[in-house]
DNA sequence: CCCAATTCGTACCAATCCGGTACGCAATAG
DNA sequence: CTATTGCGTACCGGATTGGTACGAATTGGG
């Protein structure tokens, strides 16, 4: 099973890319080219992220996106939640009343604890962590310029 | 977003129910009645669990299912994996080569760490914990109301 | 020895969800 | 005013999922 949806996965990549140059303002097309993702999809993602307050958008000509906060203050959980919705293991973790078995289900109380553990695993990682430890990654990864000029 | 599929959720319930009476042998119909789940679905789940070695089945007349191991030796992760397949956050966590972006994706190395954290959260809980309510909760039960009422 | 009970295996179907796309509107720079 | 760019919504095809059905294999009892 794959937990994150493709969109959420891509969303993290896009956010990470923006975290690389927090000062620059990039439009959707530029980000799409840099990440090699379909333009339309990137636009959709950026919009969702902007809606959640993770990135801020400036409209009009010469507009674009940039991180709304420093990269260290944005957790992966936030990015994922912006795209896939709130994270919860089971139905009852998110929408309490949308499961007919809530009344007698014996496992329900325990999910809360597991839920919290999973949530913390995602909240512990920030965008800053995603870009900083390039140490153990081969030099091929550290070349945003080459990506852009393609 | 909901991480576990409905089937996996139900699977845990079924497994938990079996853990309540490890010595008795129950057939699919009995389990379905006890858990108030559709019979056909329960049969499917039990088969999947049997295939993964979580429960053992005896065929023929007066046949039925029972846990293959003591409840304390079966983790939730195992039950979920038996139904939903191996747990992984992203595509590259499970099937490494099934993502076209593996070569230059900057986030890939980091998912492994998060992946492990999530996996441990599920492996830390056994069926035994599920049937002895709140046994492992007390330390965190300081503010259970907030979690449960969410 | 035969029959009934029960699991096993597979195959199938309907519904929902997801990834992706298209098009028109609003806002801003020049 | 106009070109550029983000915003919003609506739509569609395909994949996955939840659920069902039926026949084959296996065992216990009469
Ligand atoms: S109440 Fe039980 S069956 Fe319903 S979503 Fe929660 S764990 Fe699953
Ligand atoms: S390589 Fe990157 S894009 Fe591909 S599944 Fe892994 S994280 Fe997602």
XYZ file of N, CA and C and ligand atoms in Angstrom, chain A residues 90-92 99 101-102 105 107-108 111, chain B residues 9-10 13, ligand 1:
47
model
N -7.771 6.046 10.261
C -9.067 5.438 9.977
C -10.122 6.510 9.755
N -11.276 6.046 9.378
C -12.394 6.955 9.147
C -12.689 7.774 10.394
N -12.699 7.096 11.534
C -13.099 7.771 12.757
C -12.030 8.743 13.243
N -18.660 6.649 10.479
C -18.503 5.204 10.502
C -19.607 4.621 11.365
N -19.773 1.916 12.831
C -19.359 0.987 13.873
C -18.781 1.670 15.103
N -18.802 2.986 15.104
C -18.124 3.700 16.182
C -18.589 3.264 17.564
N -17.167 -0.552 18.142
C -15.881 -0.966 17.581
C -14.825 -1.020 18.679
N -11.599 -1.448 18.529
C -10.260 -0.956 18.217
C -10.185 0.562 18.207
N -11.320 1.211 18.172
C -11.325 2.649 17.953
C -10.445 3.439 18.916
N -6.636 3.595 18.017
C -6.136 4.267 16.821
C -5.637 5.669 17.126
N -8.900 -1.738 7.904
C -9.504 -1.392 9.183
C -10.331 -2.564 9.688
N -11.213 -3.064 8.843
C -12.033 -4.200 9.231
C -11.160 -5.393 9.570
N -10.129 -5.292 13.027
C -11.226 -5.629 13.921
C -11.407 -7.136 13.993
S -14.920 3.167 14.516
Fe -13.821 1.229 14.138
S -14.611 0.565 12.099
Fe -15.114 2.756 12.310
S -13.394 3.846 11.355
Fe -12.924 3.714 13.557
S -11.689 1.829 13.767
Fe -12.683 1.736 11.747
